[in-house]
Coordinates of C-alpha atoms in Angstrom, one line a residue:
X279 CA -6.0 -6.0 -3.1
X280 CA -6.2 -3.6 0.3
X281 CA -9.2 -1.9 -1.3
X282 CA -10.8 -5.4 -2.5
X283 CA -10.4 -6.7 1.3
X284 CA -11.6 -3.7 2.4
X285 CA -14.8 -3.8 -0.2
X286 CA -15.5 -7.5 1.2
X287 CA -15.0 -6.3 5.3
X288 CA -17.4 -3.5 4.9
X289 CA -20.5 -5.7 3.1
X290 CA -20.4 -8.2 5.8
X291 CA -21.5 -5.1 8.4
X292 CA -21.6 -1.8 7.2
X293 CA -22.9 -1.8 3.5
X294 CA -23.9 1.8 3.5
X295 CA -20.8 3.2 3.7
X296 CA -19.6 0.9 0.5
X297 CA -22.7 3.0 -0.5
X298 CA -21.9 5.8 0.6
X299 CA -18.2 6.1 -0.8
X300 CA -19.7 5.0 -4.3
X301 CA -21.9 7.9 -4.0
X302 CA -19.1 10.6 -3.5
X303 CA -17.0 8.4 -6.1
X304 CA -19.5 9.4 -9.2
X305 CA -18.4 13.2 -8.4
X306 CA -15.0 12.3 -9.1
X307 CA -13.4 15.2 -11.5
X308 CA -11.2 12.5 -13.6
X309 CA -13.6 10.1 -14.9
X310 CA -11.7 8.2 -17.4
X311 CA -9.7 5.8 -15.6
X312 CA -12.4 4.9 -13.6
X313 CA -14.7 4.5 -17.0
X314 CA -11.8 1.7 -17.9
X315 CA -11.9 0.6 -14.6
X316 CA -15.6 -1.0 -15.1
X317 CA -15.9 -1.5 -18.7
X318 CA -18.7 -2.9 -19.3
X319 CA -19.4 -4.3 -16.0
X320 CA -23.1 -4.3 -14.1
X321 CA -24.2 -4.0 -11.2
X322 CA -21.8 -5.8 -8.0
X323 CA -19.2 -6.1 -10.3
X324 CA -19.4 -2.8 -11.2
X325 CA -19.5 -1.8 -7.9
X326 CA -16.5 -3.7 -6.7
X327 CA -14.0 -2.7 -9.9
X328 CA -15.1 1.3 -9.3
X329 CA -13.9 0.1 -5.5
X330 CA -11.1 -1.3 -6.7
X331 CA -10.4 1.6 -8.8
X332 CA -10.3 4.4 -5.8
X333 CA -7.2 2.7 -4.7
X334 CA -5.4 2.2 -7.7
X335 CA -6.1 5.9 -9.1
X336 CA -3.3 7.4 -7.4
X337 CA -0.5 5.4 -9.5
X338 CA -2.6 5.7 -12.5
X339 CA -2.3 9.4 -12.3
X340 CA 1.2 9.0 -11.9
X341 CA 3.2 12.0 -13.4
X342 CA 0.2 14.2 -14.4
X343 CA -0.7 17.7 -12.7
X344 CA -2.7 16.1 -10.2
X345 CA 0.2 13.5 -8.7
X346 CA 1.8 14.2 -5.5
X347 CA 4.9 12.0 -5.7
X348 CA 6.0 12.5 -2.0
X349 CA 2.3 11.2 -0.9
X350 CA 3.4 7.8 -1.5
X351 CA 5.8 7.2 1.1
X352 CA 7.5 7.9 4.4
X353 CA 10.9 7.1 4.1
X354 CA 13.7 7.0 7.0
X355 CA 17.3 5.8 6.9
X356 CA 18.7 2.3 7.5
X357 CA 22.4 2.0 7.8
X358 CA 24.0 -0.7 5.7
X359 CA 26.5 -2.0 8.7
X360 CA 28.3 -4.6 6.8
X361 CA 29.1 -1.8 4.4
X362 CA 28.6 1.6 5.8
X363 CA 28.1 4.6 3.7
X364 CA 31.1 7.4 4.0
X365 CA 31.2 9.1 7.3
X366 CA 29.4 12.3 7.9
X367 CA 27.0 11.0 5.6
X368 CA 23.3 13.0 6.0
X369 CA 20.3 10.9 6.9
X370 CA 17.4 12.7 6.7
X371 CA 13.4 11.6 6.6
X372 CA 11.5 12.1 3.4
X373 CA 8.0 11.7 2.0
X374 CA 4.5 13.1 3.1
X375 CA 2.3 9.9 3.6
X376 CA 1.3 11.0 6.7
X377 CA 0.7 14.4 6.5
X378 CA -1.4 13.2 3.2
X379 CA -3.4 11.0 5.2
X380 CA -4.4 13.3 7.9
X381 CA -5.1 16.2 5.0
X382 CA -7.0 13.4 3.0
X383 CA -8.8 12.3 5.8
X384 CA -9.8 15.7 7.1
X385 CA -11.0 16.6 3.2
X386 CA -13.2 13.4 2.9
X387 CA -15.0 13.8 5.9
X388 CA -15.8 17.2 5.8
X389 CA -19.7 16.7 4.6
X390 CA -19.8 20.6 3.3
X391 CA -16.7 20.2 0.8
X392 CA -17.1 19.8 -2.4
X393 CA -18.2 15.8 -3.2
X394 CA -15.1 16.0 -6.3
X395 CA -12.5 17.0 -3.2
X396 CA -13.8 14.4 -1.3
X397 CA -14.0 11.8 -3.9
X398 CA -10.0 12.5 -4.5
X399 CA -8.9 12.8 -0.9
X400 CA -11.0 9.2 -0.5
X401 CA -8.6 8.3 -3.7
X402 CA -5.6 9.3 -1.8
X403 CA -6.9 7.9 1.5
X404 CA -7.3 4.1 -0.5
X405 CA -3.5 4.2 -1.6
X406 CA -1.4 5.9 1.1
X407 CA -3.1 3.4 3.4
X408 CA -1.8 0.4 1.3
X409 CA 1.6 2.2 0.7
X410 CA 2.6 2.5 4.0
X411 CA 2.0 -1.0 5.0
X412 CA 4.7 -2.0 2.4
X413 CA 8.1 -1.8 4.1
X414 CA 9.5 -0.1 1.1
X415 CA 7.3 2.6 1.2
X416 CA 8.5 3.6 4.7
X417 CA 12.6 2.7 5.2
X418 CA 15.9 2.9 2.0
X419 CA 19.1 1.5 2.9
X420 CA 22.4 3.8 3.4
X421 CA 25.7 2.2 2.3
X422 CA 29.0 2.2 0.4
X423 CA 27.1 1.2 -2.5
X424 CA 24.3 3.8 -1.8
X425 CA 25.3 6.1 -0.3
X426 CA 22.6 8.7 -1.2
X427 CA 20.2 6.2 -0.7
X428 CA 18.9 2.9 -2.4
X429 CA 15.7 5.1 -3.0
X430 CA 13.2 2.4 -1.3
X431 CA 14.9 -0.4 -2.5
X432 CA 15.0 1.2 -6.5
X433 CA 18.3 0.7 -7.0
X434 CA 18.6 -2.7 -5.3
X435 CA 18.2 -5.9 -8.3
X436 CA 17.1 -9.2 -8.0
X437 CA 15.5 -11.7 -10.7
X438 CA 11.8 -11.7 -10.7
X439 CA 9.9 -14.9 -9.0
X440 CA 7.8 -15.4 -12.1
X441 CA 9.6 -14.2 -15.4
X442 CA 13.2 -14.5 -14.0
X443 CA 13.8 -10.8 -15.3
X444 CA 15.7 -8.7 -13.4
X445 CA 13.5 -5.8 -11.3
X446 CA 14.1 -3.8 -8.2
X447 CA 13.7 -4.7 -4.4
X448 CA 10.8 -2.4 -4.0
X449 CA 8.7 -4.4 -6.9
X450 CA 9.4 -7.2 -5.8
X451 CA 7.7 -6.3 -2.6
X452 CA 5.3 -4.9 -4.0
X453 CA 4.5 -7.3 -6.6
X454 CA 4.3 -10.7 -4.6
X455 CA 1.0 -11.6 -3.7
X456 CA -0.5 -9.7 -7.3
X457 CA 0.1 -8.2 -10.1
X458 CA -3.2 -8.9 -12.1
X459 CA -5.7 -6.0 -13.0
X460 CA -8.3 -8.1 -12.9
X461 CA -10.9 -7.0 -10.2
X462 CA -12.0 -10.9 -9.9
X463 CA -8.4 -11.9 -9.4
X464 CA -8.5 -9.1 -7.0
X465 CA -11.3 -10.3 -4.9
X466 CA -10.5 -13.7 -5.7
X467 CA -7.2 -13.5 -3.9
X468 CA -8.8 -11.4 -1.4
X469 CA -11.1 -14.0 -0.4
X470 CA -8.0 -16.4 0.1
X471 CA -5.6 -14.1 2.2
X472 CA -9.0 -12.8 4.8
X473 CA -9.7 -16.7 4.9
X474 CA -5.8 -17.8 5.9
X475 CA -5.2 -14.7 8.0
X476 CA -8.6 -13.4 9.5
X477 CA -9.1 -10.7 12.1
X478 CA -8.3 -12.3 15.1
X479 CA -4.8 -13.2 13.7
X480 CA -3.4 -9.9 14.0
X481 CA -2.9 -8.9 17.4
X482 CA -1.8 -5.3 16.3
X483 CA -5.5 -4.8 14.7
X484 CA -7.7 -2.4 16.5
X485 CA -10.2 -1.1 15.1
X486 CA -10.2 2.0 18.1
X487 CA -6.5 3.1 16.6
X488 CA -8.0 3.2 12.9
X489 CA -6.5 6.8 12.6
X490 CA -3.3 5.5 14.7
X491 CA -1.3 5.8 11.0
X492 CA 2.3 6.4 12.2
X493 CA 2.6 3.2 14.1
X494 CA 1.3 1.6 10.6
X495 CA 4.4 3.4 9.1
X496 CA 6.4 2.3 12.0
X497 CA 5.3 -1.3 11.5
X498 CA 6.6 -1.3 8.2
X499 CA 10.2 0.2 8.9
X500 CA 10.6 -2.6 11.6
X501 CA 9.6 -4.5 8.7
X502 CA 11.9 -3.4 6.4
X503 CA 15.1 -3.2 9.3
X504 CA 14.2 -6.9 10.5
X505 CA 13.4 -8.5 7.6
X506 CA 13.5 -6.4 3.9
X507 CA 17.2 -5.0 4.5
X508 CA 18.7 -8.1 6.8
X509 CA 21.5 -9.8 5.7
X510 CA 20.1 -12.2 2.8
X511 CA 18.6 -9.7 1.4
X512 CA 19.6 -8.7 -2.4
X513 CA 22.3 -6.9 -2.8
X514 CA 22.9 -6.2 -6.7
X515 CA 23.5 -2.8 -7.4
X516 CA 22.6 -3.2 -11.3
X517 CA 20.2 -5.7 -13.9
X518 CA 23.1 -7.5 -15.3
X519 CA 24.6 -8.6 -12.2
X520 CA 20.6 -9.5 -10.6
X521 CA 20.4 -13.2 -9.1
X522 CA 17.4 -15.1 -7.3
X523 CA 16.3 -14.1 -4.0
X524 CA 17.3 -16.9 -1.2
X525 CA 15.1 -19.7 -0.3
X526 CA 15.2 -18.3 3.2
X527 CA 14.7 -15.0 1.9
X528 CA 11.6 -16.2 0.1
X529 CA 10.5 -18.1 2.5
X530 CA 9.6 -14.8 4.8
X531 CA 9.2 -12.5 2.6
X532 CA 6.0 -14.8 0.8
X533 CA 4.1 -15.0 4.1
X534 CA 4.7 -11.5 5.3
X535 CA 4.1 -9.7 2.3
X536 CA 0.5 -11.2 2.5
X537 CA 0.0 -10.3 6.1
X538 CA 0.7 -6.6 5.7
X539 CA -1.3 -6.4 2.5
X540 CA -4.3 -8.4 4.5
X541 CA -3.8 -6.1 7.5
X542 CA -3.9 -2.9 5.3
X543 CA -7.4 -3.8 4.0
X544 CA -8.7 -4.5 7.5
X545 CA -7.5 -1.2 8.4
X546 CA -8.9 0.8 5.5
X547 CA -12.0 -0.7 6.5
X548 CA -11.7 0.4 10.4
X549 CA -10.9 3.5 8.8
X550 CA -13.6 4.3 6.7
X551 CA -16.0 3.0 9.2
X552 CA -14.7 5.9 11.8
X553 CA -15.1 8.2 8.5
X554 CA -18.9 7.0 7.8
X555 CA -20.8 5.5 10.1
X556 CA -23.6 6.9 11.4

């Protein structure tokens, strides 16, 4: 979806760099997914599914030689305060998102490096940028009932909106506004959430901070503190016992889970303009 509203910013103004990124894609050293990816799409389509594609790679990769699990988020503490975890309890931040992006970002740009380095870093680059707009990518709750961590909402249940069946706080995030592979649904959806929330409407969006990636993160753990963790949010600590989220819950979550995805692809845009234009 990020990479789909990104696609759609960039061909309204700067169509060469959708080019350009293309280009450096068909250097990429790990063809396959990217082969399923288009199927037996032509031309636009094509185009827009290998798009699609550069930002889903990371999680298809997921657990192979080239993953970097850490990459994915940026996670600091939130302390559960109606039910604390045990005193002298360690809080400590974890994940490389940010130092990812900045590598990533440094590799992709760097004309004389190898076009299959910089068609992975521009993989990496896709992905980290949505991650870190999702509030469970940068915060996990400390409590009596986790007190190690709820591991970005992973060992947090609630019943899923659609199927009813149980999944964790961090999916269902995650999952809310898509969960179709479908590169038309992709765009399709893109086209709706750019229409109901367009540039203007985010006050936060400049396009001169497109590298400013720690108050992204930063966004997202305010994010997370205000709204992901606050008090009815879900609480379940295992399948069996998972229940609906609250109508108030849903209520917010809905709306803001679609403005930080929309937000993410207008960034990835601003960033790949500072990358590529000319």
């Amino acid at each position: 979806m990020s990479a789909a509203i990104a696609y759609r910013d960039l061909m309204e103004s700067d169509p060469g760099i959708v080019r350009e990124i293309l280009r450096i894609i068909e250097a990429h050293p790990d063809r396959g997914p990217f082969e399923v990816a288009v199927g037996r799409d032509s031309g636009e389509a094509r185009d827009r599914a290998k798009f699609v594609e550069i930002a889903r790679w990371s999680d298809d990769i997921r657990g192979g030689a080239q993953d970097h699990p850490t990459w994915h988020y940026r996670s600091r503490p939130i302390i559960d305060h109606a039910s604390p975890p045990p005193a002298g309890t360690a809080f400590r931040e974890r994940g490389a998102a940010l130092e990812a992006l900045a590598l990533n970002i440094k590799v992709a740009r760097d004309v004389d490096a190898p076009l299959a380095d910089r068609a992975v870093a521009l993989c990496w680059i896709f992905h980290v940028v949505g991650d870190i707009h999702q509030p469970f990518h940068n915060a996990e709750r400390f409590g009596a009932a986790w007190p190690q961590g709820d591991a970005l909402g992973s060992k947090v249940f609630v019943k899923d909106l659609q199927t009813g069946v149980p999944i964790v706080l961090h999916w269902f995030w995650d999952d809310s506004i898509n969960r179709s592979p479908a590169t038309g649904e992709a765009f399709d959806k893109a086209g709706v959430l750019t229409t109901r929330y367009r540039r203007a409407f985010f006050k936060q969006l400049k396009p001169t901070d497109a590298e400013a990636t720690a108050q992204w993160s930063d966004e997202s753990y305010h994010l997370a503190e205000t709204l992901g963790y606050r008090a009815d949010a879900p609480r379940e600590t295992s399948a069996e016992t998972a229940t609906d989220a609250s109508a108030t819950y849903l209520r917010d979550v809905i709306p803001a889970a679609e403005q930080r995805l929309t937000l993410s692809g207008y960034r990835l845009a601003d960033l790949l303009r500072v990358m590529f234009r000319k």
